[in-house]
XYZ file of C-alpha atoms in Angstrom:
316
model
C 8.063 26.806 4.861
C 9.521 23.431 3.886
C 7.673 20.305 4.925
C 9.456 17.987 7.368
C 8.236 14.482 6.695
C 8.301 11.336 8.865
C 7.668 7.965 7.213
C 6.655 5.205 9.637
C 7.144 1.702 8.236
C 9.827 2.804 5.785
C 11.280 -0.698 5.380
C 8.087 -2.066 3.860
C 7.225 -2.699 0.225
C 5.599 0.709 -0.255
C 7.692 2.655 2.232
C 11.047 1.723 0.738
C 10.013 3.363 -2.545
C 7.972 6.212 -1.110
C 10.853 7.479 1.045
C 13.034 7.990 -2.011
C 10.260 9.850 -3.837
C 9.648 12.084 -0.818
C 13.370 12.829 -0.596
C 13.357 13.761 -4.267
C 10.423 16.138 -3.781
C 11.210 17.631 -0.375
C 14.979 17.280 -0.151
C 17.127 14.688 1.605
C 17.342 16.689 4.828
C 13.573 17.084 5.108
C 12.586 13.398 5.195
C 13.039 11.064 8.166
C 12.632 7.344 7.480
C 11.717 5.111 10.410
C 10.891 1.510 11.170
C 10.996 -0.885 14.084
C 14.198 -2.382 12.628
C 17.309 -0.587 11.419
C 17.806 -0.251 7.673
C 20.837 0.633 5.561
C 18.808 1.114 2.387
C 18.309 4.838 2.817
C 20.411 7.944 2.592
C 19.476 10.660 5.046
C 17.985 10.431 8.523
C 16.726 7.098 9.827
C 15.219 6.402 13.243
C 14.494 3.031 14.824
C 10.946 3.688 15.976
C 8.247 1.562 17.597
C 5.058 3.424 16.687
C 3.158 1.699 19.506
C 5.303 3.814 21.873
C 3.641 7.221 21.838
C 6.378 8.854 23.917
C 9.081 7.691 21.508
C 7.030 8.848 18.519
C 6.563 12.291 20.060
C 10.294 12.569 20.778
C 11.147 11.862 17.125
C 8.512 14.325 15.903
C 9.729 17.107 18.209
C 13.414 16.391 17.552
C 13.058 16.858 13.777
C 10.216 19.392 13.744
C 7.994 17.019 11.752
C 5.043 18.618 9.929
C 3.736 15.581 7.982
C 3.499 11.869 8.787
C 3.098 9.018 6.317
C 1.965 6.150 8.544
C 2.575 2.931 6.576
C 3.276 0.424 9.360
C 0.727 -2.390 9.811
C 0.383 -6.137 10.082
C -1.060 -7.178 6.711
C -3.972 -9.450 5.806
C -2.392 -12.917 5.543
C 0.013 -12.492 8.467
C -2.683 -10.839 10.519
C -4.955 -13.877 10.516
C -2.316 -15.885 12.375
C -2.607 -13.540 15.377
C -5.870 -11.606 15.064
C -5.968 -9.903 18.459
C -2.339 -8.827 18.220
C -2.977 -7.512 14.707
C -5.902 -5.415 15.885
C -4.048 -4.077 18.934
C -0.918 -3.123 17.011
C -2.622 -1.635 13.964
C -5.036 0.483 15.984
C -2.579 1.564 18.670
C -0.084 2.794 16.079
C -2.802 4.744 14.273
C -4.128 6.350 17.455
C -0.610 7.392 18.450
C -0.015 8.976 15.037
C -3.341 10.819 15.060
C -2.896 12.097 18.608
C 0.676 13.246 18.112
C -0.278 14.923 14.837
C -3.224 16.647 16.523
C -1.232 17.899 19.500
C 1.611 19.081 17.259
C -0.867 20.748 14.853
C 0.659 19.029 11.833
C -0.111 20.015 8.260
C -1.031 16.545 6.962
C -1.186 12.842 7.777
C -1.300 9.988 5.263
C -2.998 6.755 6.330
C -3.071 3.925 3.767
C -6.251 1.906 3.581
C -6.907 -1.161 1.436
C -9.448 -3.011 -0.681
C -9.494 -5.371 2.320
C -12.152 -3.046 3.818
C -14.669 -4.570 1.402
C -16.446 -7.825 2.116
C -19.076 -10.054 0.578
C -21.791 -7.386 0.779
C -19.944 -5.021 -1.565
C -20.452 -5.327 -5.343
C -17.663 -7.517 -6.708
C -17.373 -5.656 -10.009
C -16.662 -1.926 -10.282
C -16.947 -1.569 -6.497
C -17.964 2.034 -5.716
C -16.317 4.267 -3.140
C -19.410 4.238 -0.920
C -19.908 0.462 -0.946
C -20.877 -1.163 2.340
C -17.833 -2.211 4.366
C -17.925 -5.587 6.100
C -14.312 -6.837 5.977
C -13.572 -10.502 6.540
C -10.062 -10.108 8.010
C -8.736 -8.332 11.081
C -6.441 -6.313 8.812
C -9.470 -5.170 6.826
C -11.358 -4.396 10.051
C -8.487 -2.245 11.285
C -8.375 -0.358 7.986
C -12.154 0.190 7.926
C -12.050 1.478 11.499
C -9.000 3.577 10.672
C -10.869 5.275 7.838
C -13.592 6.325 10.273
C -11.050 7.647 12.753
C -9.289 9.574 9.966
C -12.570 11.256 9.096
C -13.354 11.871 12.770
C -10.045 13.658 13.376
C -10.674 15.839 10.344
C -14.230 16.729 11.347
C -13.555 17.104 15.089
C -10.073 18.623 15.114
C -9.461 19.831 11.571
C -6.500 17.443 11.142
C -5.856 17.004 7.416
C -5.783 13.199 7.179
C -5.817 11.694 3.674
C -6.155 8.064 2.633
C -6.173 5.696 -0.339
C -7.622 2.211 -0.581
C -4.715 0.446 -2.256
C -5.311 -2.670 -4.309
C -2.503 -5.238 -4.485
C 0.777 -3.415 -5.151
C 3.248 -4.918 -7.627
C 6.832 -3.684 -7.544
C 10.346 -4.879 -8.288
C 12.048 -2.788 -5.612
C 11.460 -5.137 -2.669
C 9.692 -8.308 -1.611
C 6.121 -8.041 -0.281
C 5.298 -8.222 3.407
C 2.566 -10.774 4.018
C -0.473 -9.744 1.990
C -3.021 -11.806 0.096
C -1.923 -10.325 -3.244
C 1.757 -11.181 -2.689
C 1.667 -13.880 -5.349
C 1.662 -11.155 -8.009
C 5.155 -10.108 -6.948
C 6.628 -13.509 -6.107
C 5.606 -14.952 -9.467
C 7.947 -12.599 -11.350
C 10.944 -13.514 -9.213
C 10.350 -17.199 -9.959
C 9.902 -16.539 -13.671
C 13.150 -14.596 -14.021
C 15.010 -17.253 -12.008
C 13.365 -19.861 -14.286
C 11.969 -21.748 -11.311
C 8.551 -23.305 -10.817
C 6.026 -21.127 -9.033
C 3.462 -22.478 -6.578
C 0.479 -20.134 -6.459
C -1.623 -19.934 -3.295
C -4.675 -18.633 -5.221
C -6.821 -20.325 -7.843
C -5.834 -19.535 -11.403
C -9.059 -17.612 -12.132
C -9.088 -15.422 -8.989
C -9.332 -11.900 -10.372
C -8.230 -9.088 -8.046
C -7.531 -5.362 -8.422
C -3.810 -4.584 -8.694
C -1.638 -1.535 -9.200
C 1.975 -1.085 -10.290
C 4.267 0.477 -7.694
C 5.034 3.539 -9.840
C 1.322 4.280 -10.156
C 0.769 3.711 -6.418
C 3.530 6.156 -5.487
C 2.320 8.746 -7.986
C -1.250 8.447 -6.690
C -0.033 8.942 -3.130
C 1.884 12.073 -4.036
C -0.940 13.487 -6.146
C -3.392 12.990 -3.286
C -1.084 14.548 -0.696
C -0.169 17.501 -2.904
C -3.732 18.278 -3.977
C -5.266 21.463 -2.528
C -7.179 20.818 0.678
C -10.394 22.105 -0.898
C -10.238 19.333 -3.526
C -10.234 16.482 -1.003
C -13.933 15.682 -0.736
C -13.642 12.194 0.800
C -12.204 11.996 4.308
C -12.484 8.252 4.864
C -10.466 6.921 1.899
C -10.452 7.129 -1.876
C -10.787 4.008 -3.994
C -7.710 3.489 -6.143
C -7.546 1.255 -9.194
C -4.876 0.170 -11.615
C -5.640 -3.024 -13.534
C -7.607 -6.145 -12.538
C -6.326 -9.611 -13.484
C -5.946 -13.201 -12.300
C -2.917 -15.488 -11.862
C -3.646 -17.141 -15.208
C -3.669 -13.705 -16.868
C -0.190 -12.959 -15.495
C 1.103 -16.395 -16.480
C -0.127 -15.893 -20.029
C 1.824 -12.630 -20.300
C 4.948 -14.034 -18.603
C 5.059 -16.946 -21.063
C 5.554 -14.444 -23.874
C 9.028 -14.023 -22.321
C 9.470 -17.442 -20.686
C 7.439 -20.005 -22.701
C 8.402 -22.900 -20.398
C 7.456 -21.141 -17.154
C 5.843 -23.735 -14.863
C 3.083 -22.920 -12.369
C 1.218 -25.125 -9.886
C -1.946 -23.987 -8.137
C -2.240 -24.966 -4.484
C -4.787 -22.577 -2.941
C -4.580 -22.112 0.830
C -6.364 -19.910 3.397
C -5.486 -16.825 1.340
C -7.862 -18.031 -1.371
C -10.731 -17.713 1.121
C -9.666 -14.125 1.842
C -9.327 -13.212 -1.838
C -12.714 -14.725 -2.661
C -14.385 -12.066 -0.511
C -12.610 -9.119 -2.161
C -13.747 -7.142 -5.224
C -12.710 -8.132 -8.730
C -12.497 -4.515 -9.900
C -12.632 -1.072 -8.285
C -14.386 2.132 -9.304
C -12.106 5.095 -8.622
C -14.132 7.812 -10.361
C -14.058 10.043 -7.257
C -10.247 10.099 -7.250
C -10.268 10.978 -10.947
C -12.850 13.724 -10.412
C -11.434 15.305 -7.254
C -7.691 15.289 -7.912
C -7.183 13.986 -11.446
C -6.097 10.396 -10.827
C -5.422 8.190 -13.842
C -3.326 4.965 -13.924
C -0.592 4.551 -16.519
C 0.335 0.846 -16.246
C -1.795 -1.998 -17.606
C -0.989 -5.708 -17.253
C 1.141 -5.906 -20.393
C 3.337 -2.982 -19.333
C 3.537 -4.250 -15.743
C 4.789 -7.664 -16.859
C 7.385 -6.357 -19.291
C 8.664 -3.800 -16.762
C 8.851 -6.307 -13.891
C 10.802 -8.790 -15.999
C 13.174 -6.130 -17.307
C 13.922 -4.748 -13.830
C 14.266 -8.122 -12.115
C 16.584 -9.409 -14.848
C 18.851 -6.462 -14.041
C 18.884 -7.620 -10.406
C 19.354 -11.360 -10.981
C 21.261 -11.687 -14.254
C 24.913 -10.513 -14.172
C 25.496 -7.795 -16.727
C 27.936 -8.709 -19.489
């Protein structure tokens, strides 16, 4: 039986790429993209969906015979701090609606993305293990930490196959980021290719875990396609790509653009980043379902510049 997949939050940085990969794997007619706003970036079915409306979500699920949900919609870390109570309400209500609808409909699988934002100052900053203590410093991180526990609860209580990854900062050329603390690592490439000055909201030596979009998508698919017996962690798996700082990226970019100018003007996002790990231990993901990243900083930089030049520079 073919899977029928619903992606919630398809317009986002991750969703816009993941939908296309799911269509490639499952077939165009078996993937339904959805978001709170209409999008013309997708072929195939698209539904305008407010995931805080459980009745509307159930109608979409029943209409298409959905068997899997990838729930990507959330208010992210930096944006979330502007309206903390709203962030908590929206993030948790959407998750509860997804879990309940999936439970009632006896779905095959649910994907819930977590984040390194679940870690706080009490977690080791270097090589942070999967079982590190979680004391997040942002409402976004709190909602993800709570969501991990609810994912595990629905698996243990109801047998719902919920799977999750703790994404580091995701770097991709396919779209602009959506309000996270690691957004600088995408914006900086756009400025470099346009040969404009970049103003960085983090200190130059702030090292954070990052992952290239292609690796993030591949990890997601590998996790979701792994046999159920291999998924040993039902909160969320740590996921790592490559850790680096703004000055590390600038050094690599200047191999292509020697005159690239950067100013450092740290804001409230520096305080958030200072409480996050510098590097992540993802040994459990490697052991349980064979995860291994392919992109290091050098390859990320060269690929980002190549792809963005294709977007910005008219082809001769």
